[in-house]
Coordinates of C-alpha atoms and ligand atoms in Angstrom, one line a residue:
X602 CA 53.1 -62.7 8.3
X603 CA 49.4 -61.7 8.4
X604 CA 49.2 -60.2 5.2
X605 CA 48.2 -61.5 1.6
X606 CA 46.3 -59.7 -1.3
X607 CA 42.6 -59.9 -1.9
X608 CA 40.5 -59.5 -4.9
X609 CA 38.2 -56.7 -4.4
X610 CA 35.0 -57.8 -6.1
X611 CA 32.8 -58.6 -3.1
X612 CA 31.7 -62.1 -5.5
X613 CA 35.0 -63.4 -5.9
X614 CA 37.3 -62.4 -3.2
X615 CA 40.1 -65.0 -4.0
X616 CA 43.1 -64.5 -2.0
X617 CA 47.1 -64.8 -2.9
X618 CA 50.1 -64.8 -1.4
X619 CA 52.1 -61.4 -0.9
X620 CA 54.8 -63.0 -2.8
X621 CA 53.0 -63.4 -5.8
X622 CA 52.9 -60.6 -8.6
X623 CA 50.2 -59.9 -10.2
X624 CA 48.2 -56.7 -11.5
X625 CA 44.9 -57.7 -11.7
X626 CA 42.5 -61.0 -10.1
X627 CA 43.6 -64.0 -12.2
X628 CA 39.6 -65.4 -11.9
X629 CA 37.8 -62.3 -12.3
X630 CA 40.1 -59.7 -14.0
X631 CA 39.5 -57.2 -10.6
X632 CA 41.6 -54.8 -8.9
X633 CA 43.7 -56.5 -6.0
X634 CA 43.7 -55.2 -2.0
X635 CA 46.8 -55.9 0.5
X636 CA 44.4 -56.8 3.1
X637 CA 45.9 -58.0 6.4
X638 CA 44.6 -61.0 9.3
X639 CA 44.1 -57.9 11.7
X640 CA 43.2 -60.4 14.6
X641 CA 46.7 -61.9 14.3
X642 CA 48.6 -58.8 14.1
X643 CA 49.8 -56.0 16.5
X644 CA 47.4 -53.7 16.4
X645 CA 47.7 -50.3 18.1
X646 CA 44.8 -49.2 20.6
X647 CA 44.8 -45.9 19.4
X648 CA 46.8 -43.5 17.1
X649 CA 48.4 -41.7 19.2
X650 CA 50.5 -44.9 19.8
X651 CA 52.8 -43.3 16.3
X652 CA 53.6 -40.5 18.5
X653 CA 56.4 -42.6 20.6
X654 CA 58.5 -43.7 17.1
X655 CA 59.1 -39.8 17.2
X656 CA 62.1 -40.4 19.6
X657 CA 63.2 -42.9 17.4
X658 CA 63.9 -40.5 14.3
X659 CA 68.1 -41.9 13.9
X660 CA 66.2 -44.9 12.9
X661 CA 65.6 -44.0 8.8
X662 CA 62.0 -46.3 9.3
X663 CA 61.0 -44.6 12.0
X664 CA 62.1 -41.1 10.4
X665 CA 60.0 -42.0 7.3
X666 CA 56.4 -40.6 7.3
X667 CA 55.4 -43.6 5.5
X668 CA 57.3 -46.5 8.0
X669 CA 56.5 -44.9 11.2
X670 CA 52.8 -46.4 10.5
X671 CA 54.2 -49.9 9.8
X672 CA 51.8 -51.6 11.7
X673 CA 49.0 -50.0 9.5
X674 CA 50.7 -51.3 6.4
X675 CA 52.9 -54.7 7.6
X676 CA 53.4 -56.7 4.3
X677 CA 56.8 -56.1 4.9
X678 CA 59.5 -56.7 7.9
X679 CA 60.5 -53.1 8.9
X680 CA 64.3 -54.0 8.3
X681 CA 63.3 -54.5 5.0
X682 CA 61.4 -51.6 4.3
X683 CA 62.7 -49.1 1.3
X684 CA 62.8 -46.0 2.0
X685 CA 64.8 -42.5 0.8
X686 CA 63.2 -40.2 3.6
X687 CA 59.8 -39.4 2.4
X688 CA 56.7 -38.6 3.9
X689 CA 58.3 -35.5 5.6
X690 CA 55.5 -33.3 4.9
X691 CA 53.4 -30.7 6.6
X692 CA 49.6 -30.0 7.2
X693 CA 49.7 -26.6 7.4
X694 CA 46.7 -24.1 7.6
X695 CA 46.4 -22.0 5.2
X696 CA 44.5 -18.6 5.9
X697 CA 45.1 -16.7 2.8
X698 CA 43.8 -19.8 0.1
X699 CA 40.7 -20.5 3.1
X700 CA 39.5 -16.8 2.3
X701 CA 40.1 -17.6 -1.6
X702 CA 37.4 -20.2 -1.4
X703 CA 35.6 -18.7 0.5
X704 CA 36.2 -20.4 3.6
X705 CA 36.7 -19.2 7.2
X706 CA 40.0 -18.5 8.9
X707 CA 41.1 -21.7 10.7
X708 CA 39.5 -23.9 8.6
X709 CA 41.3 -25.0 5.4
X710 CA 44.5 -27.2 5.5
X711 CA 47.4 -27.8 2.9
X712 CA 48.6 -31.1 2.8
X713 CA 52.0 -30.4 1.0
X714 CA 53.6 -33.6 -0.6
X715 CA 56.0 -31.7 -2.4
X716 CA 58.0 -31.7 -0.2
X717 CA 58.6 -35.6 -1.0
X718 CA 62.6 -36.6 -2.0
X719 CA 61.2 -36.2 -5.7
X720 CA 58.7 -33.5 -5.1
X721 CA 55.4 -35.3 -5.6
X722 CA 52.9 -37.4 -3.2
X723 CA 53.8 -40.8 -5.4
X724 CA 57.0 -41.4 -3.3
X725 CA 55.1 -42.5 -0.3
X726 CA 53.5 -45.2 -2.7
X727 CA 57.0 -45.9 -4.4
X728 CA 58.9 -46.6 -0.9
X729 CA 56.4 -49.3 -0.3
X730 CA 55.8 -50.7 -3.9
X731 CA 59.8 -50.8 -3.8
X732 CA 60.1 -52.8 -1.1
X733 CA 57.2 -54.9 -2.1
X734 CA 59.7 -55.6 -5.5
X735 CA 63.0 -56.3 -3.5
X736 CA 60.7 -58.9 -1.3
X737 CA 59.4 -60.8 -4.0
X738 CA 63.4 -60.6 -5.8
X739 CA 63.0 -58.3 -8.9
X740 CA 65.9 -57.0 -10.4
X741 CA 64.3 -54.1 -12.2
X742 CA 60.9 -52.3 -12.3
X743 CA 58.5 -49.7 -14.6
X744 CA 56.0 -47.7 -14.7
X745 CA 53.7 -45.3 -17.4
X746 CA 53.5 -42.3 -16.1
X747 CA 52.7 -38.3 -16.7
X748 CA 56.1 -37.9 -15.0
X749 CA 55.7 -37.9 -11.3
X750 CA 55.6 -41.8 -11.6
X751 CA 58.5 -42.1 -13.4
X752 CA 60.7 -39.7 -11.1
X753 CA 59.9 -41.4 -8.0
X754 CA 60.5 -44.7 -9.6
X755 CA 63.9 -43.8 -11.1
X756 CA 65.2 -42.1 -7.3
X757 CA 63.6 -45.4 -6.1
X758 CA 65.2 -47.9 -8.0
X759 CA 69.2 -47.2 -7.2
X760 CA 68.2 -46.7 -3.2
X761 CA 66.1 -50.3 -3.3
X762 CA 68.9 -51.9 -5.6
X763 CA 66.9 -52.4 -8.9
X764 CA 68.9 -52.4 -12.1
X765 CA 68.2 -49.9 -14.2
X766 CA 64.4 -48.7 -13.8
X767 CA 62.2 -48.5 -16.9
X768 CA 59.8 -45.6 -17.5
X769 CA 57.1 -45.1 -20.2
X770 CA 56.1 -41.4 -20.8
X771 CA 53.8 -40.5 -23.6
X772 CA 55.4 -38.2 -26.3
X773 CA 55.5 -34.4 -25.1
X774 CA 53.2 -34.9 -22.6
X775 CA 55.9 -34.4 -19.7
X776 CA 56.3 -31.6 -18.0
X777 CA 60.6 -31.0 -17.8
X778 CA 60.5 -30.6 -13.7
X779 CA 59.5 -34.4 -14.2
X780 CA 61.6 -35.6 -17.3
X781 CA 64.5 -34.2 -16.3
X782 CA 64.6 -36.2 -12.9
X783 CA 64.0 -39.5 -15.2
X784 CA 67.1 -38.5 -17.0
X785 CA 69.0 -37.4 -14.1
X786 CA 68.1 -40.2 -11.5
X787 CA 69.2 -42.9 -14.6
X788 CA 66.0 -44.9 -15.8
X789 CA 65.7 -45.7 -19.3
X790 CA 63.3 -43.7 -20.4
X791 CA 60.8 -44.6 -23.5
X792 CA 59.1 -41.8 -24.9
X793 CA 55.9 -43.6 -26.8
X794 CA 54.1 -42.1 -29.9
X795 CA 50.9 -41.6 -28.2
X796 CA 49.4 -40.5 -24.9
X797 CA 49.3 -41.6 -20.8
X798 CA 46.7 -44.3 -21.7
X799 CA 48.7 -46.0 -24.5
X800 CA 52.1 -46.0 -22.7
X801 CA 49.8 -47.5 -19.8
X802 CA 48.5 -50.1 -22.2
X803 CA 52.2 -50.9 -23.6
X804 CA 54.0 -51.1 -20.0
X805 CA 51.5 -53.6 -19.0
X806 CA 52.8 -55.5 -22.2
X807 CA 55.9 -54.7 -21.6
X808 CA 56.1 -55.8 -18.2
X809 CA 54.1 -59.2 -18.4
X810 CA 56.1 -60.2 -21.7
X811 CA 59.7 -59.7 -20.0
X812 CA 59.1 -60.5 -16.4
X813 CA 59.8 -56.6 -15.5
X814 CA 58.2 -55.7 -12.0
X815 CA 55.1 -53.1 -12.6
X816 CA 55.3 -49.6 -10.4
X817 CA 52.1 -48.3 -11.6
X818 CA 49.0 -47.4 -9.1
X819 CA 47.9 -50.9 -10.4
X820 CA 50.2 -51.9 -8.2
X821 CA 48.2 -52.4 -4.3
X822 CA 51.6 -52.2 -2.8
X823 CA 52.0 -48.9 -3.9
X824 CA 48.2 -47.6 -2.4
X825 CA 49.4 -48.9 0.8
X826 CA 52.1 -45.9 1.2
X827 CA 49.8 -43.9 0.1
X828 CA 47.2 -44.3 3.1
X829 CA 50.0 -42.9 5.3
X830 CA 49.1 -39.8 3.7
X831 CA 45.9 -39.8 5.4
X832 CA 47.7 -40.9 8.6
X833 CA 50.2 -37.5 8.5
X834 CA 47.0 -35.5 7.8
X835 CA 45.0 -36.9 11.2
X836 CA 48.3 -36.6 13.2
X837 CA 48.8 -33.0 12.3
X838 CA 45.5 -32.7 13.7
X839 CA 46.0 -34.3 16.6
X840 CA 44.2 -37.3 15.7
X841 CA 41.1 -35.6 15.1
X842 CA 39.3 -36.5 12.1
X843 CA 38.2 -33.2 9.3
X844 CA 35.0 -32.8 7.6
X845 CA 36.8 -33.0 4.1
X846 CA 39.5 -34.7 2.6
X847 CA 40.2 -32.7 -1.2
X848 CA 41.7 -34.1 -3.7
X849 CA 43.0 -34.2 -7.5
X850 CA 41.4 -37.1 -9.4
X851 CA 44.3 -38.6 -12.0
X852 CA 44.7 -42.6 -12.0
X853 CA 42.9 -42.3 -9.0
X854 CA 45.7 -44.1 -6.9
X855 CA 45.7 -41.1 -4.3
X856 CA 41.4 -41.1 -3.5
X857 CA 41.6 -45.2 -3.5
X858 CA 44.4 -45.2 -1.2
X859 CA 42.9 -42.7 1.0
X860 CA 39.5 -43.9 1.3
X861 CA 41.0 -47.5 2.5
X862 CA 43.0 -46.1 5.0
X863 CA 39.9 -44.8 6.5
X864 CA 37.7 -48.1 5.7
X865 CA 40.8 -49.7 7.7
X866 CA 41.3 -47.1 10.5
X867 CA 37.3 -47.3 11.0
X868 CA 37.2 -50.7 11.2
X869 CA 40.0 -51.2 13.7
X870 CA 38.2 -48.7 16.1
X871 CA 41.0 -46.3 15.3
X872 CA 38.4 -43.5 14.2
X873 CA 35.4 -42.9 14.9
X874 CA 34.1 -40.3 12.2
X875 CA 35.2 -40.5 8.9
X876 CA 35.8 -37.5 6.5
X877 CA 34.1 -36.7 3.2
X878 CA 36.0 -37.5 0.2
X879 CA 35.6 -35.0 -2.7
X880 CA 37.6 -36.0 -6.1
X881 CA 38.5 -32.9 -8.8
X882 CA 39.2 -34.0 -12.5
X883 CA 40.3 -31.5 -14.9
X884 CA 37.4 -30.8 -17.0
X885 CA 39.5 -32.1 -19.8
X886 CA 40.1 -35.2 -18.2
X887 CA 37.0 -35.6 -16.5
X888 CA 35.8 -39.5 -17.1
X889 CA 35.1 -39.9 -13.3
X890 CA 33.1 -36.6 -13.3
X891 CA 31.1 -38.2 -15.7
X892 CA 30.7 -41.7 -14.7
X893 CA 29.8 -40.5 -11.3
X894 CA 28.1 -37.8 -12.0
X895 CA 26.2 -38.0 -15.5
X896 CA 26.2 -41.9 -15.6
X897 CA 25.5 -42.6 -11.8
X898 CA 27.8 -45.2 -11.5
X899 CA 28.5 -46.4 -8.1
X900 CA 30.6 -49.1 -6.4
X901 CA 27.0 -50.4 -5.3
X902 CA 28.3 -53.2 -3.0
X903 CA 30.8 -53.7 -5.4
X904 CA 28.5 -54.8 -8.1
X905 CA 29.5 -51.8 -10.5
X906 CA 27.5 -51.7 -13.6
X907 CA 30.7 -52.6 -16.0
X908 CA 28.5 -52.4 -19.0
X909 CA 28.1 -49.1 -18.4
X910 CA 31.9 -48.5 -18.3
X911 CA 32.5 -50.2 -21.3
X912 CA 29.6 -48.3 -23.1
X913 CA 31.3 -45.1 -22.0
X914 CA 35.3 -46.0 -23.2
X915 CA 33.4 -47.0 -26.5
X916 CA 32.0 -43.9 -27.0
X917 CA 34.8 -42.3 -26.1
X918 CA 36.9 -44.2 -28.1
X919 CA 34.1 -43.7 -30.7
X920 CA 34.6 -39.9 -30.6
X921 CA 38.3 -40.2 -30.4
X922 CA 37.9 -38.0 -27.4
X923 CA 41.8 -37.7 -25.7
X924 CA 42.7 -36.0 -22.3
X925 CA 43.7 -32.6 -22.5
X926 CA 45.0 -30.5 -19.4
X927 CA 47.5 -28.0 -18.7
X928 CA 47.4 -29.9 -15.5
X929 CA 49.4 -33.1 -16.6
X930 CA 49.8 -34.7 -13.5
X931 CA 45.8 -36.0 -14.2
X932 CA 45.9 -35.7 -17.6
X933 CA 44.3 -39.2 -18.0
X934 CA 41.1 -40.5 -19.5
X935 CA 41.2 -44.0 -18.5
X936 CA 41.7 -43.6 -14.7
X937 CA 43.3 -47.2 -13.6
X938 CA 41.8 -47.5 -10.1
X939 CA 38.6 -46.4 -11.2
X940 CA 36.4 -49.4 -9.4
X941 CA 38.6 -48.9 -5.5
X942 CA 38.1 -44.8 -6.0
X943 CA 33.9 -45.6 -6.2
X944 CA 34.7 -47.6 -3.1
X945 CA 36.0 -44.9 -1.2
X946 CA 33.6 -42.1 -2.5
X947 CA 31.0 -44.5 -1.5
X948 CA 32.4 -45.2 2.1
X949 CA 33.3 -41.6 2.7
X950 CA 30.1 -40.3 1.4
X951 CA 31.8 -38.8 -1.7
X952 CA 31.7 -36.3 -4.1
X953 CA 33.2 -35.7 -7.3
X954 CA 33.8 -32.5 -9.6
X955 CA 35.5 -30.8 -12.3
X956 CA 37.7 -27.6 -12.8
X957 CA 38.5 -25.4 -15.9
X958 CA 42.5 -24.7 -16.9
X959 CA 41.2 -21.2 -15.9
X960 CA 40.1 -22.5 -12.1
X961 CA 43.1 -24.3 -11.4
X962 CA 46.0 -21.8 -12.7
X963 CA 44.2 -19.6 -11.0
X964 CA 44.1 -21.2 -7.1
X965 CA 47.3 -22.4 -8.5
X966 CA 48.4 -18.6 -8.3
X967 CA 46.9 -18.4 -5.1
X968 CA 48.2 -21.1 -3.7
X969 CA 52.0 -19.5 -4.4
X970 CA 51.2 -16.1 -3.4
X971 CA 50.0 -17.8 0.1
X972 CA 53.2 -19.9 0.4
X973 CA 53.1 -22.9 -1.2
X974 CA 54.9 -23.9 -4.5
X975 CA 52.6 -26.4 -6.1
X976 CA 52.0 -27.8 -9.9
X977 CA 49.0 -27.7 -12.0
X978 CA 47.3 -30.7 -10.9
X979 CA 47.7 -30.0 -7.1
X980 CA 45.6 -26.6 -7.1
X981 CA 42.7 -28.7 -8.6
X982 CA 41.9 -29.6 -5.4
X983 CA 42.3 -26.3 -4.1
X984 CA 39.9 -25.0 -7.1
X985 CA 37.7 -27.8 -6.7
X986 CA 37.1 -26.6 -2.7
X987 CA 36.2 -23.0 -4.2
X988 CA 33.3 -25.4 -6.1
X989 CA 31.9 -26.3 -3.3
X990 CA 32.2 -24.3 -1.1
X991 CA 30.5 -21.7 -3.7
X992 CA 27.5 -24.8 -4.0
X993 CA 27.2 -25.0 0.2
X994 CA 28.3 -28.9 -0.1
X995 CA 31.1 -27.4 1.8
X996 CA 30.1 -25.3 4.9
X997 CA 32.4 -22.3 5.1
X998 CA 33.4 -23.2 8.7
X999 CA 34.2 -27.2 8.3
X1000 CA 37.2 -28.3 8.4
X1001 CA 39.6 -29.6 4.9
X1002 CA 42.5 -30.8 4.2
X1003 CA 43.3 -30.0 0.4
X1004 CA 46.5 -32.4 -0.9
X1005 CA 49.1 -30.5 -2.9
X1006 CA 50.4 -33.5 -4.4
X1007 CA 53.7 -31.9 -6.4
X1008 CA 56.3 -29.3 -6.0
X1009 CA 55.9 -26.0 -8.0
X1010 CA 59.5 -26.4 -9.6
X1011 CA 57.8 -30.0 -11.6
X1012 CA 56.2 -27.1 -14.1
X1013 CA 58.0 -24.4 -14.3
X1014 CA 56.4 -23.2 -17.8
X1015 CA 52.9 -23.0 -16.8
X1016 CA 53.9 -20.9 -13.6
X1017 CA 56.2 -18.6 -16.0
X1018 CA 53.1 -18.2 -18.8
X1019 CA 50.8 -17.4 -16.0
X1020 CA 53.1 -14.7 -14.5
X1021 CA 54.9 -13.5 -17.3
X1022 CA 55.1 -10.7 -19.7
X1023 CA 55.6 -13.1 -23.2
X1024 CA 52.5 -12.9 -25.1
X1025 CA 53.4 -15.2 -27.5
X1026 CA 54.8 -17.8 -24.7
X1027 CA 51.3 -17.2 -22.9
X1028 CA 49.9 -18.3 -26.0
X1029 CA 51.5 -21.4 -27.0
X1030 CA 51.3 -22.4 -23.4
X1031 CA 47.5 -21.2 -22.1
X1032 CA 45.9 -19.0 -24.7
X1033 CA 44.7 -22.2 -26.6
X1034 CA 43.7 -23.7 -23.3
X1035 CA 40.8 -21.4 -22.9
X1036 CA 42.8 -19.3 -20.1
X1037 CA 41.7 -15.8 -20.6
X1038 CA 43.0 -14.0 -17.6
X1039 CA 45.4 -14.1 -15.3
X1040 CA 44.3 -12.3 -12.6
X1041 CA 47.0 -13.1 -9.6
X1042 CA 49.5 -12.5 -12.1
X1043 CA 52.9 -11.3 -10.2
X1044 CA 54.5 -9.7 -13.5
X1045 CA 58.0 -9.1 -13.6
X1046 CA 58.7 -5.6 -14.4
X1047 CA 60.5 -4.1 -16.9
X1048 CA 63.1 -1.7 -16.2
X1049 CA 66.4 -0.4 -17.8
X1050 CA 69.5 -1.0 -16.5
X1051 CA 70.0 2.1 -14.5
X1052 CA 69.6 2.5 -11.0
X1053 CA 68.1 5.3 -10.4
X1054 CA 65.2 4.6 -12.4
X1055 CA 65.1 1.0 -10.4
X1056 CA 64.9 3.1 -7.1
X1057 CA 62.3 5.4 -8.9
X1058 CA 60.4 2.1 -9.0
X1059 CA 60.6 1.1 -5.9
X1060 CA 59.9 3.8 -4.0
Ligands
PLP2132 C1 50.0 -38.7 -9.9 C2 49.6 -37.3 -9.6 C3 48.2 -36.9 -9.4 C4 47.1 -37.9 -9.7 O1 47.0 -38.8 -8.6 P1 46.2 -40.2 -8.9 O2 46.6 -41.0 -7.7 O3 46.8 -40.8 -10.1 O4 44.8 -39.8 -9.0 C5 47.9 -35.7 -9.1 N1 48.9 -34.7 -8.9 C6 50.2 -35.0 -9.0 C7 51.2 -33.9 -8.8 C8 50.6 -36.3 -9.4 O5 51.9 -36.6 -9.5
ZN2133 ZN1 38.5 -61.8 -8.5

């Protein structure tokens, strides 16, 4: 088939079969790559090659945004291919949110994946970790997850033919947009006693100790949708390659994803430039911010200083420091794909930074009032661009493509406390957050039930 799975520490490299399962390198404990024999495969000459499979939309493969790049991703025969109709989502530019970062017009983009079947970016990676499950015969699949995980997995499941999905949620740490699509889409759902990290830890258990097929970014099958991501954002642009690719920093499935889509789109000849790769954490899950940025760790050739890492989950295991964000979507200390997302800041010459609750509620607010419904977690990108483009590491006229990773409807409360006229909701929700103004507020107004007075107000 041309495509097998690689270990990605450049000193052990040991290959496997696609048909085996496995999380991590059996030798060296590593992160795992699909990687593909390029030389025996079709390759397209160029990308505008995708552009002909648009005339082939009654074909469900060729409709998806995540099939139509098959031959970028081929671990899979297309017939085989899972898929529910994702990837239909729009680069848009986005003049209002470009002059709220200080940008010029013309010049900022808005990836919006959620506009995905379950409203978030993680169905593109679900589609093809689905049918990497059905290939290799599970009957039934799980994940951890902050709840965009678990959605997409639980629509997944019934459409690829899985028994009844599993999903591991950490106790009140889900947003309802998310939960209720668990519920509603059938997967049992295990609410755990602890955070994201430990239902991570416990799935893994879980999964190894009954045979259960693991959905988690862990999973490389699932990073390979995701590069199509990158490929929708090129294509809007005609193929032509932006300055800056923005995004929100949680497992780091997305930035890993997207920074081997351009290792592999540069090494075929399919690009020539490749884009800059900035990564926003919530400040109060910021471990990447910090490992990158007050530690200096670096992929280094892949020879990543792992004492390092270990000395800084110590500590912070030491402190009992836990992740804390309105934005739950990356409300994660213990970022999964940590090692692959220093690989792609290293080959897209990256950078990496860290919003308040304040920034991103309020380019969330911004984002909305400009015409797109995102989450929490999505306008950190947006709020990190403000960064720097207020630092000049962005100029105000290159180009970026921000990703708004999830549907505005996934958190309905924080929207509500950010707009609304409850105090006391405002409170429970932001106040202890450190969010002391809401300055795009769009406050419902009060009026009696008279119209007169209503027309009074809207003269
Ligand atoms: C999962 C998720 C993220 C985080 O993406 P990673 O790939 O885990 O870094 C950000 N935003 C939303 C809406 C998500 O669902
Ligand atoms: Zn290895």
């Amino acid at each position: 088939m041309g495509a097998f799975q690689r270990c990605i520490n450049p000193q052990c490299q040991a290959t496997f079969d696609v048909s085996e399962v496995l999380h991590r390198c059996p030798k060296c404990g590593s992160l795992l790559d699909v990687d593909y024999e390029w030389d025996k495969l079709q390759v397209p000459s160029s990308l505008s090659h995708f552009e002909k499979y648009w005339s082939e939309r009654s074909n469900p493969r060729r409709f998806s945004g995540v099939w139509r790049f098959h031959e970028l991703l081929p671990f899979a025969p297309l017939e085989e291919c899972v898929t529910v109709g994702e990837g239909q989502t729009i680069l848009q530019r986005n003049d209002g949110v470009a002059a709220y970062v200080g940008k010029s017009a013309g010049s900022l983009f808005l990836q919006y994946e959620g506009l995905n079947p379950s409203g978030s970016f993680k169905d593109n990676g679900m589609a093809a970790g689905t049918t990497h499950g059905r290939l290799v015969g599970a009957k039934s699949a799980a994940c951890a997850s902050t709840g965009n995980t678990s959605a997409s997995l639980a629509l997944y499941c019934s459409t690829a033919k899985f028994g009844k999905s599993i999903v591991f949620i950490g106790s009140g740490k889900i947003a309802y947009g998310k939960l209720s699509q668990a519920l509603d889409y059938g997967a049992r759902t295990i609410q755990i006693k602890g955070d994201f990290d430990d239902a991570m830890a416990r799935v893994q258990e879980v999964s190894k100790a009954l045979g259960i097929y693991l959905l988690n970014s862990l999973n490389p099958f699932r990073l390979e949708g995701q590069k199509t991501i990158m490929f929708r954002v090129l294509e809007a642009l005609r193929w032509e390659v932006p300055d800056w690719i923005v995004v929100p920093g949680g497992n780091l499935g997305n930035s890993s994803a997207f920074g081997k889509a351009f290792i592999e789109l540069h090494k075929l000849g399919l690009i020539k430039k490749v884009p800059r790769l900035a990564v926003v954490n919530a400040a109060g899950a910021d471990s990447l911010y910090r490992l990158y940025n007050e530690e200096g760790l670096r992929w280094n050739g892949g020879n990543i200083d792992k004492a390092k890492i270990d000395a800084f989950y110590s500590q912070m295991d030491k402190e009992n420091r836990r992740a804390s964000t309105i934005a739950s979507a990356i409300e994660i200390n213990r970022p999964v794909n940590l090692t692959k997302c220093l690989r792609a800041l290293d080959f897209c010459d990256g950078v990496v930074r860290k919003v308040s609750e304040q920034e991103i509620l309020d380019a969330k607010a911004q984002i909305g009032a400009n015409g797109f419904g995102c989450e929490p977690a999505s306008a950190a990108s947006v709020a990190g661009a403000k960064q720097l483009v207020a630092e000049g590491v962005i100029g105000k006229d290159e180009r970026i493509a921000c990703v708004l990773t999830g549907h505005q409807l996934k958190d309905p409360n924080a929207t509500v406390a950010y707009h609304g006229n409850d105090r006391e909701f405002y409170e429970k929700i932001l106040g202890t957050r450190g969010v002391k103004t809401t300055e795009f507020a769009n406050r419902p107004i009060v009026v009696d039930n008279d119209v007169d007075r209503i027309l009074d107000l809207l003269k």
